[in-house]
Short mmCIF file of C-alpha atoms in Angstrom, two decimals:
data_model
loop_
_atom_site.label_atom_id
_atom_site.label_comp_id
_atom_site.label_asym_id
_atom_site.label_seq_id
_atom_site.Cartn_x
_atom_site.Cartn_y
_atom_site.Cartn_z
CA UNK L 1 108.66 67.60 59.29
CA UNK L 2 108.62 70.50 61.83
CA UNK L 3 111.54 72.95 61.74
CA UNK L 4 114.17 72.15 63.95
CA UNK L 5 113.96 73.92 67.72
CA UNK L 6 117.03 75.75 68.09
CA UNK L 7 119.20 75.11 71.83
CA UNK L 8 118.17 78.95 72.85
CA UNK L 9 114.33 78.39 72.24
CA UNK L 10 114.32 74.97 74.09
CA UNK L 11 116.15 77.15 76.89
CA UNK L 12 113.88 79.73 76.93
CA UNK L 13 110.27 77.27 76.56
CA UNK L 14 111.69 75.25 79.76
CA UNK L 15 112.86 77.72 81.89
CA UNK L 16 109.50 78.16 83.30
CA UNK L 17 109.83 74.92 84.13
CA UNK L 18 112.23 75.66 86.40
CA UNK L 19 110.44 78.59 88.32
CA UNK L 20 107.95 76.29 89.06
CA UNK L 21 110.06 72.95 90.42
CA UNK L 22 112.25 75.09 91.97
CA UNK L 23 109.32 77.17 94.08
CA UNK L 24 107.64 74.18 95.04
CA UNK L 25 110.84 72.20 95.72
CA UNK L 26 111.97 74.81 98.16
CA UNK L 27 108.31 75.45 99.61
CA UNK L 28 108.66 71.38 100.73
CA UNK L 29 112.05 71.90 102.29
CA UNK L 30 110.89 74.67 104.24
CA UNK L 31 107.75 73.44 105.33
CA UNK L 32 108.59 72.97 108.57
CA UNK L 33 110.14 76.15 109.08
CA UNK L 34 106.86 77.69 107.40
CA UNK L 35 104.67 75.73 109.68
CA UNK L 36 105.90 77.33 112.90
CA UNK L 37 106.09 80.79 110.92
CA UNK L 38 102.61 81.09 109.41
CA UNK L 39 100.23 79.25 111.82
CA UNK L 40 99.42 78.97 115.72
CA UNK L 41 102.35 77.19 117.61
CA UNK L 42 101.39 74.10 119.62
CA UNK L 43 101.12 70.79 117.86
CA UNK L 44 104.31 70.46 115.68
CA UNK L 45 102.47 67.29 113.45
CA UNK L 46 99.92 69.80 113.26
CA UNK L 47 102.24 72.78 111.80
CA UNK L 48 103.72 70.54 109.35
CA UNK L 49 100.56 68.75 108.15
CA UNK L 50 99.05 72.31 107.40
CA UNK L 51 102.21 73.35 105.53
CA UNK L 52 102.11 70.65 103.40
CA UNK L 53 98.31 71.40 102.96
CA UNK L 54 98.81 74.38 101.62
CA UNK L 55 101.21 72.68 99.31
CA UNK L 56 98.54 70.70 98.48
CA UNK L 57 95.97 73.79 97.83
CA UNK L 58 98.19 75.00 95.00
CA UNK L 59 98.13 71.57 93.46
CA UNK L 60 94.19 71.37 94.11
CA UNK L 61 93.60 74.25 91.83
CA UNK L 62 95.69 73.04 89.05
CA UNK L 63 92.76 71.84 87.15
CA UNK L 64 91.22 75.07 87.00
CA UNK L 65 93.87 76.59 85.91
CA UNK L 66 94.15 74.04 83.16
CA UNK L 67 90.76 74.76 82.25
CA UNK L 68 92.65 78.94 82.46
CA UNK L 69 95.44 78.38 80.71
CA UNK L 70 94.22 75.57 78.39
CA UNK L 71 91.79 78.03 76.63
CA UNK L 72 94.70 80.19 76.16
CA UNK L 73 96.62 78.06 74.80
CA UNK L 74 94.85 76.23 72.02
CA UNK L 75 93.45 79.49 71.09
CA UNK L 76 95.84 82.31 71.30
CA UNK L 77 98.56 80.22 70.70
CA UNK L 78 101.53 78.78 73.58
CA UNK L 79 103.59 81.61 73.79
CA UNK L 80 101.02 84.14 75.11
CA UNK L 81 100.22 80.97 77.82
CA UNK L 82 104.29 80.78 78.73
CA UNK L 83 104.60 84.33 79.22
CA UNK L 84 101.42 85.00 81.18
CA UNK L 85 102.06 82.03 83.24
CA UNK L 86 105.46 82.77 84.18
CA UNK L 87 104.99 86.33 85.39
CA UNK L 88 102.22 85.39 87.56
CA UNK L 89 104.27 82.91 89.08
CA UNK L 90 107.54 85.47 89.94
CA UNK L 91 105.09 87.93 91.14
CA UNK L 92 103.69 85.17 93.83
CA UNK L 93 107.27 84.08 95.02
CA UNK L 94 108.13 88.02 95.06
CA UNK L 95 105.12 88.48 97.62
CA UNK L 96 105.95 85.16 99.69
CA UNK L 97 109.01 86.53 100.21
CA UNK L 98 107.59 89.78 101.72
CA UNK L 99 104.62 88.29 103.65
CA UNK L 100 104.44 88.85 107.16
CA UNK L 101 104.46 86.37 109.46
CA UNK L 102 101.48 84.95 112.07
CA UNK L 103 103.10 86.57 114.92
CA UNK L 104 102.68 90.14 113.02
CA UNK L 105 99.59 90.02 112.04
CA UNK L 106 97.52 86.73 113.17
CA UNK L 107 95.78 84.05 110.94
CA UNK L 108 96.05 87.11 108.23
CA UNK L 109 99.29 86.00 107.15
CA UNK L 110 98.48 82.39 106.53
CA UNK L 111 95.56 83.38 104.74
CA UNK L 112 97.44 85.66 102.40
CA UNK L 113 100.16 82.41 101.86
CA UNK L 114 97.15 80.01 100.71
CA UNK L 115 95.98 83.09 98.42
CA UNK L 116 98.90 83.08 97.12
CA UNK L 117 99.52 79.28 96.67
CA UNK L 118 96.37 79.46 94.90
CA UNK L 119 97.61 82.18 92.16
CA UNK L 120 100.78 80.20 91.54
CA UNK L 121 98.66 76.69 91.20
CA UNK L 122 96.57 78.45 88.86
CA UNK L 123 99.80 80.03 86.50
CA UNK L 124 101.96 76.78 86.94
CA UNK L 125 99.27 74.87 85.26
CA UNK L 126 99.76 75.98 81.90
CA UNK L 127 103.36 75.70 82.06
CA UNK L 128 104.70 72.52 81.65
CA UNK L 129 101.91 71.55 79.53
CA UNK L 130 102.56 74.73 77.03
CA UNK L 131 106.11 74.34 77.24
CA UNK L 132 106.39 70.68 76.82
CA UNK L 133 103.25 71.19 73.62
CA UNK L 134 105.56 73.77 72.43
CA UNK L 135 108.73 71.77 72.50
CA UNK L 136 106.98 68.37 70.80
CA UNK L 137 105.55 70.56 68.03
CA UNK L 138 108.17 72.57 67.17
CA UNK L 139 110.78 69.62 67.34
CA UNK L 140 111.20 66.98 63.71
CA UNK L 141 109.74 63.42 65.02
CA UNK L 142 113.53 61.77 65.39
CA UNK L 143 114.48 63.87 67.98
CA UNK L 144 110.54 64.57 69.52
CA UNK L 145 111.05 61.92 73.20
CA UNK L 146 114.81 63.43 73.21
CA UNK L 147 113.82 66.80 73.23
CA UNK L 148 110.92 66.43 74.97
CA UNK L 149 113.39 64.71 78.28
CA UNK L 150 114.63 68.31 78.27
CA UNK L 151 111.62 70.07 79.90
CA UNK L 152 112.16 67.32 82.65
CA UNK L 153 116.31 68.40 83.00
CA UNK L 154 114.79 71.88 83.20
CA UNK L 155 111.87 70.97 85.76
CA UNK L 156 114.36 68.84 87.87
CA UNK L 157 117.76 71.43 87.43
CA UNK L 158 114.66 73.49 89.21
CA UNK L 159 114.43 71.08 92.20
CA UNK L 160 118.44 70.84 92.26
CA UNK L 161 118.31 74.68 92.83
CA UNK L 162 115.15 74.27 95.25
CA UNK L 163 117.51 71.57 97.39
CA UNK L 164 120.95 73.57 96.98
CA UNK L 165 119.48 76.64 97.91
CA UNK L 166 118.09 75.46 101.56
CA UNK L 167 120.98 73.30 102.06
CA UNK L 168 123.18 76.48 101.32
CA UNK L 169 121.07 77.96 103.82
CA UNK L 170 121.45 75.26 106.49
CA UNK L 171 125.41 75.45 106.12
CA UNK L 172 126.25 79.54 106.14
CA UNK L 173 123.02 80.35 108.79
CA UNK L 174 121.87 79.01 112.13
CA UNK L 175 118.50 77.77 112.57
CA UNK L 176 117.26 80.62 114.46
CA UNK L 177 118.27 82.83 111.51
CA UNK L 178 116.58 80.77 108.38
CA UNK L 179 113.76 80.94 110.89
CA UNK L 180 113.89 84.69 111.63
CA UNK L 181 114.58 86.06 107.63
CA UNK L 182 116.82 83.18 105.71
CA UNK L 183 113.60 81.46 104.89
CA UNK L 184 112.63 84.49 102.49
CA UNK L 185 116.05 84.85 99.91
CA UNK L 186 115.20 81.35 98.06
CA UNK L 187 111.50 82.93 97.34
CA UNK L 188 113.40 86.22 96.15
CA UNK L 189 116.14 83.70 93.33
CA UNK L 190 112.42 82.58 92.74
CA UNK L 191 111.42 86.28 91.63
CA UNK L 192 114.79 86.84 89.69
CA UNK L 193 114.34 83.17 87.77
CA UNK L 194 110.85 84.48 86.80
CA UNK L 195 111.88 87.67 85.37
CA UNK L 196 114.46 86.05 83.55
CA UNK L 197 112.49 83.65 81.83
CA UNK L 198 109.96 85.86 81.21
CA UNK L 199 112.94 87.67 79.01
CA UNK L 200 113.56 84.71 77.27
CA UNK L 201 110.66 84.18 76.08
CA UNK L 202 109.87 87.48 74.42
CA UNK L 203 111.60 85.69 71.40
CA UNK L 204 109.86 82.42 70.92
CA UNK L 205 108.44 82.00 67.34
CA UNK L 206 105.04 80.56 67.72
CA UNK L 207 103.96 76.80 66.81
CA UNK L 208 102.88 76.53 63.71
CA UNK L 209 100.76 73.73 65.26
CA UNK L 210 99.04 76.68 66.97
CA UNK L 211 98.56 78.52 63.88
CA UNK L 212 96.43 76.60 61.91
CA UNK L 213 94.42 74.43 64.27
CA UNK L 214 91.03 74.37 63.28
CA UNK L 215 88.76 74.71 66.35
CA UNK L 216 84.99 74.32 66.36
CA UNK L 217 83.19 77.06 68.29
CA UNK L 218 83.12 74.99 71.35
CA UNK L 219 85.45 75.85 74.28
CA UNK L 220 88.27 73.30 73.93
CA UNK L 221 87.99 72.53 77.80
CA UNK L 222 84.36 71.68 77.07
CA UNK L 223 85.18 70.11 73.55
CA UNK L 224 87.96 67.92 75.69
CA UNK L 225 85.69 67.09 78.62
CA UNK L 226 82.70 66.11 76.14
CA UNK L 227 84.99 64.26 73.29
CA UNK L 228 87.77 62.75 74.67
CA UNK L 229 86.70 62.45 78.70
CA UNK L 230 88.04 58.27 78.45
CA UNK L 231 91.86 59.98 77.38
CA UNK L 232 91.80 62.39 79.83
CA UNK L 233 91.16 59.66 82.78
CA UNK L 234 93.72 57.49 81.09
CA UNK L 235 96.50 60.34 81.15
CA UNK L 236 95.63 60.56 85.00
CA UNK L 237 95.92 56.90 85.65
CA UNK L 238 99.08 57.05 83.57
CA UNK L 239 100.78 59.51 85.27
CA UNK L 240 100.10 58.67 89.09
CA UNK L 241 102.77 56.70 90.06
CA UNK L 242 105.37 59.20 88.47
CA UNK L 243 103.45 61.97 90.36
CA UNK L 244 103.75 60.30 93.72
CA UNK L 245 107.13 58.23 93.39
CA UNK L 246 108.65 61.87 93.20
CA UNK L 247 106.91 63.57 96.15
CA UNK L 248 107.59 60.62 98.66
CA UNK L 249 111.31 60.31 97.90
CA UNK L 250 111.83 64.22 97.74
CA UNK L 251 109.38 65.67 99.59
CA UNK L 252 107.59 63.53 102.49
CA UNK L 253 111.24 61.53 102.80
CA UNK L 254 113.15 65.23 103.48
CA UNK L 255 110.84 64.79 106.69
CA UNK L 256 110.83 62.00 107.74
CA UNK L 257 114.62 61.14 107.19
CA UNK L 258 115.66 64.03 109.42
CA UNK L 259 112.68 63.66 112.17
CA UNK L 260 112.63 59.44 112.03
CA UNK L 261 116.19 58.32 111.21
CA UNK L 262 117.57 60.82 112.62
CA UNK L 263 119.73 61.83 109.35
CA UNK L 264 120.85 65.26 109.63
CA UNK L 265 119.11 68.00 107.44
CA UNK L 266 122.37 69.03 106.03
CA UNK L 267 123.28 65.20 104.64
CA UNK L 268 119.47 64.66 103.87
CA UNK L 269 119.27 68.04 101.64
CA UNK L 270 123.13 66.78 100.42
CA UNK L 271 121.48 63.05 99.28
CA UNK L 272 118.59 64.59 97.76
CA UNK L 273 120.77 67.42 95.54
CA UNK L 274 123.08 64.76 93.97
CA UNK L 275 119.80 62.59 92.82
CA UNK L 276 117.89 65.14 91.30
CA UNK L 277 121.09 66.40 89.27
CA UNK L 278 121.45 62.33 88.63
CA UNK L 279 117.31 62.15 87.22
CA UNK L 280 118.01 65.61 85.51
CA UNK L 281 121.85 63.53 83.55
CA UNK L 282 119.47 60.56 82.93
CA UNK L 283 116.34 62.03 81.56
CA UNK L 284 117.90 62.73 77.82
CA UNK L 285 119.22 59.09 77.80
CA UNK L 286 116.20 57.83 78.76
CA UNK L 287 114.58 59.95 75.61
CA UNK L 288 116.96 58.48 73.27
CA UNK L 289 116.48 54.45 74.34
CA UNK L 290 112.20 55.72 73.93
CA UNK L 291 113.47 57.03 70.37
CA UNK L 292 115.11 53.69 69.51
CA UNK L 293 112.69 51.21 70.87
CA UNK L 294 109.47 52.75 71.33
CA UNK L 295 107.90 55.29 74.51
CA UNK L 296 105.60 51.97 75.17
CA UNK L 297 108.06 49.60 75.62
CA UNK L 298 110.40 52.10 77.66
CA UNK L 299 107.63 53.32 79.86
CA UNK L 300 106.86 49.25 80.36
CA UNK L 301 109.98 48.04 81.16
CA UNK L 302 110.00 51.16 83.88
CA UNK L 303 107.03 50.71 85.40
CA UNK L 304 107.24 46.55 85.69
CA UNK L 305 111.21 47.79 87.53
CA UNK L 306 108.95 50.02 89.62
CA UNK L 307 106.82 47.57 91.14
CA UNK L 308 109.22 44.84 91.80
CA UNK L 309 112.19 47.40 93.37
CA UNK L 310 110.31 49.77 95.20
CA UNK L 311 110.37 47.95 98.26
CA UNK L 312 114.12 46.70 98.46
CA UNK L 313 114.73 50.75 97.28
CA UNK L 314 112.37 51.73 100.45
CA UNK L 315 113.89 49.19 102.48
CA UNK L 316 117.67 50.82 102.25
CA UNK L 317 115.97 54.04 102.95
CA UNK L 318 115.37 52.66 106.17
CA UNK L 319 119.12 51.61 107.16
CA UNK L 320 121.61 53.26 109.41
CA UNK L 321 123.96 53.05 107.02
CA UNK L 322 123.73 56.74 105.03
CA UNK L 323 125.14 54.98 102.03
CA UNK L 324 122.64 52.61 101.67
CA UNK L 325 119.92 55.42 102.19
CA UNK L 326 121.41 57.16 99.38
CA UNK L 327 121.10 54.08 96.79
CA UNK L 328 117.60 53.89 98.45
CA UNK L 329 116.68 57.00 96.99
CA UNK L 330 119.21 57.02 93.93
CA UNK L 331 117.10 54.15 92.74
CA UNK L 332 113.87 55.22 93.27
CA UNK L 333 115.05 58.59 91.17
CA UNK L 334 116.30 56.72 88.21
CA UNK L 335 113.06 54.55 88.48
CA UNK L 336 111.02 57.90 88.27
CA UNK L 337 113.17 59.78 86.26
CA UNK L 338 111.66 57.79 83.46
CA UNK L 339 108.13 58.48 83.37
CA UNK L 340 108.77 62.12 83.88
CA UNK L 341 110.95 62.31 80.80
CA UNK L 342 108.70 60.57 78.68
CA UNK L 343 105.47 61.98 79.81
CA UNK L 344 105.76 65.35 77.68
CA UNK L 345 105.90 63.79 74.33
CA UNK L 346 103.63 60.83 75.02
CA UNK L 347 100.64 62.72 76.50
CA UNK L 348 101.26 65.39 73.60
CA UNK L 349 101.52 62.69 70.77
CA UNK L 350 98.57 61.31 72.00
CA UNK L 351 95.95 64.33 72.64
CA UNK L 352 93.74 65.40 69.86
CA UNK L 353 94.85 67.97 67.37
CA UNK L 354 93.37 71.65 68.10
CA UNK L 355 93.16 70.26 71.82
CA UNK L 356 96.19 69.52 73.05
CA UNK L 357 97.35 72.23 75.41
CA UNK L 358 93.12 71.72 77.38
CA UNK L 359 93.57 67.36 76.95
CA UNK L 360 97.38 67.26 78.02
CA UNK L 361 96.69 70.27 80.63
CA UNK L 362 93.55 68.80 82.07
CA UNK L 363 95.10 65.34 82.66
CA UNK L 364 98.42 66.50 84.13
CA UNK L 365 97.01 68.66 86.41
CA UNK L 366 94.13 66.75 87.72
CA UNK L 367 96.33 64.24 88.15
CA UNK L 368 99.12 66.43 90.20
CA UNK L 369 95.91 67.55 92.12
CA UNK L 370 94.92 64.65 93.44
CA UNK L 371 97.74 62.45 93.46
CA UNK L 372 100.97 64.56 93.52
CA UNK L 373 100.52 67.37 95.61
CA UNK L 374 98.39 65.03 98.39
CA UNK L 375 101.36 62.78 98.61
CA UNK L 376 102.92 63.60 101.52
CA UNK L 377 100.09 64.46 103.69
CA UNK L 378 98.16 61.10 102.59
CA UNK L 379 102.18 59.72 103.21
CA UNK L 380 101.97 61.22 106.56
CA UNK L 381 98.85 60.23 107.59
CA UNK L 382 99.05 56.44 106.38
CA UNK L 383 101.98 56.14 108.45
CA UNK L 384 100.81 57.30 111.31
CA UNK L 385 97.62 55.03 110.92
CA UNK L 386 98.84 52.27 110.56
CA UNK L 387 102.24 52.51 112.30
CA UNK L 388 103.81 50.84 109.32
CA UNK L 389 106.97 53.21 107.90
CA UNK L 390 106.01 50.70 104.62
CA UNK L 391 102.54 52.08 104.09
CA UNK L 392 104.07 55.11 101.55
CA UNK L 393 105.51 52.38 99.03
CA UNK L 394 102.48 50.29 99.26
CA UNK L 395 100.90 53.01 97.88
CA UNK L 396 103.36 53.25 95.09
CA UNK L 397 103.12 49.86 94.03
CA UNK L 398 99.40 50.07 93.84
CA UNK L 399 99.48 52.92 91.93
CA UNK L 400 102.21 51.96 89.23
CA UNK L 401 100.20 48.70 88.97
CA UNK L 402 97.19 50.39 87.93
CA UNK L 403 99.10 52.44 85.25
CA UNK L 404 100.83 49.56 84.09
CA UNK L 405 97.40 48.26 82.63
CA UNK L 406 97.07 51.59 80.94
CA UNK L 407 100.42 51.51 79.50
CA UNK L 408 99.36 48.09 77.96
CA UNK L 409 96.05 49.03 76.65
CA UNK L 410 96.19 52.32 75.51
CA UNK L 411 95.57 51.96 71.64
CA UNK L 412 98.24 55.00 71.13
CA UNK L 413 100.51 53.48 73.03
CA UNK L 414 101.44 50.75 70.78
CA UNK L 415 103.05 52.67 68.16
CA UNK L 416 106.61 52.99 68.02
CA UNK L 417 107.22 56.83 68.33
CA UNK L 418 110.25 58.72 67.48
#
């Protein structure tokens, strides 16, 4: 049985975890702000769509930097992979915060941003998948899908700060102000959170796991890739609708709910606050029931809820009524909450021994690549095809249908785990 992890060491593993939500939580909020800031005025669907692509950018690279941070990982052990990680991303919210803007110097400045997006897609890759390895190793198998539900509280207590933070903003300074210099300070907490963690950390006590893996002389991205390929695509499929439940509701929706329902950004920022703390309360519960019953039958029952509420859930995110918005959204949250909680241990339970940091990194991130980060620009886009405000949670249902057959058929799966 492993040796119990302590409260301060699953503190100090996660808080990475919330660096990274937290910066890319607040980088969605502002993306309209940092649309007009860092490229050519004129189209405003334009501005937007190429914030959000650069969102996307430092998702694309994700898999390269679990290809980075993977090697690291499985062989000089997950600490060295939580510290480098970490520092590279507080160093690239420290220099968002002090970029210039396109009116200073020209298409410079949103060149430097993407740069820099790049650098923090390439870091954040090994985090959650070293911290959440870390975590599942180091934790005795009744209390692995519990634990585990905490890097989720810490990844989503990072998106409650990402959405407090601009909605502090939006209350204490005018518009012309966040626009101006307020839009820098939540890149600057970013910075602090970093150095913090990075503190932390210093302490951790290796995973034993990490130790004594035997490894063949093969590079474990190459030993993944050529060995266990079939997983890999599996942890994608698995993970999609999670991926893209969580950037329509919180990041695409922010958007549209202020510019197409005309909800205020105050109250929108307000709704979305209050549901991420509520995912964040639920996760550990959620790790528990997976403890008692199984992480197959939990992640079933889920994902079957998923694809027969996501349209009534979208459909009160379309009423007048702000109340019924808000249990719009509050179910779609609790709906998602649970594959995000359960995703660390699964997907680390099931990877190959000596490989898990390369298999679990590989997966996650490809998938975040192409199906998280794309979200609200494919969102976008669909939308404005097809003129159907539906077209988003088509998608979802789609998605979560595919998975489901994964979920079912996944040999691993069908284990009870603890």
């Amino acid at each position: 049985m492993a040796k119990p992890f302590s409260r301060k060491a699953i503190v100090a593993t996660t808080s990475g975890n919330v660096l990274e939500w937290y910066d890319f939580t607040v980088y969605g909020f502002l993306a309209p702000v940092i649309g007009r800031i860092f490229f050519p005025e004129g189209d405003h669907l334009a501005a937007i769509l190429s914030a959000f692509a650069v969102l996307a950018v430092g998702y694309a690279v994700r898999p390269i930097g679990s290809v980075i941070f993977g090697h690291i990982g499985d062989r000089m052990g997950r600490k060295p992979a939580l510290l480098i990680s970490v520092v590279i991303m507080g160093a690239g919210s420290l220099a968002i915060a002090l970029l210039p803007t396109y009116q200073e110097v020209g298409i410079t400045a949103a060149i430097l941003l993407v740069a820099i997006r790049v650098l923090q897609g390439l870091s954040v890759a090994g985090e959650f998948t070293a911290s959440g390895v870390m975590t599942i190793e180091q934790s005795p198998e009744n209390k692995r899908s519990r634990n585990g539900a905490f890097v989720l509280c810490a990844m989503l207590l990072g998106c409650v700060l990402g959405a407090a933070v601009p909605a502090l903003l939006s209350s204490v300074l005018t518009s012309e102000q966040i626009a101006d210099w307020g839009w820098r300070i939540p890149f600057l907490l970013g910075a602090a959170i970093a150095l913090l963690s990075a503190v932390l950390r210093r302490d951790l006590t290796e995973s034993l796991a990490a130790t004594q893996s035997e490894t063949s002389g093969m590079s474990p991205i190459l030993d993944t890739v050529r060995h266990h390929f079939g997983l890999v695509v599996q942890i994608v499929i698995l993970l999609i609708p999670t991926a893209i439940v969580y950037f329509i509701i919180f990041v695409y929706a922010a958007s549209y709910l202020t510019g197409e329902m005309h909800l205020s950004s105050a109250r929108a920022l307000d709704f979305t606050t209050v549901n991420l703390l509520i995912m964040a309360l639920a996760a550990p519960i959620f790790g528990i029931l997976a403890g008692r019953y199984g992480l197959r039958a939990v992640m079933l029952v889920a994902t079957v809820a998923l694809i027969v509420f996501a349209w009534p859930f979208w459909s009160l995110m379309h009423d007048s009524s702000p109340s019924a918005i808000f249990m719009g959204q509050l179910g779609l949250s609790l709906l998602n909450s649970v594959g995000w909680a359960l995703s660390v241990t699964m997907l680390t339970l099931i990877s190959p021994p000596g490989l898990k940091c390369s298999t679990v990194g590989l997966g996650y991130n490809t998938c975040m690549a192409l199906f998280g980060g794309t979200t609200p620009m494919i969102a976008t886009y669909l939308v404005s095809r097809t003129g159907d405000d539906f077209a988003p949670i088509y998608y979802v249902i789609a998605t979560a249908i595919l998975s489901l057959f994964v979920i079912w058929r996944l040999p691993a799966l069908r284990a009870k785990w603890v």
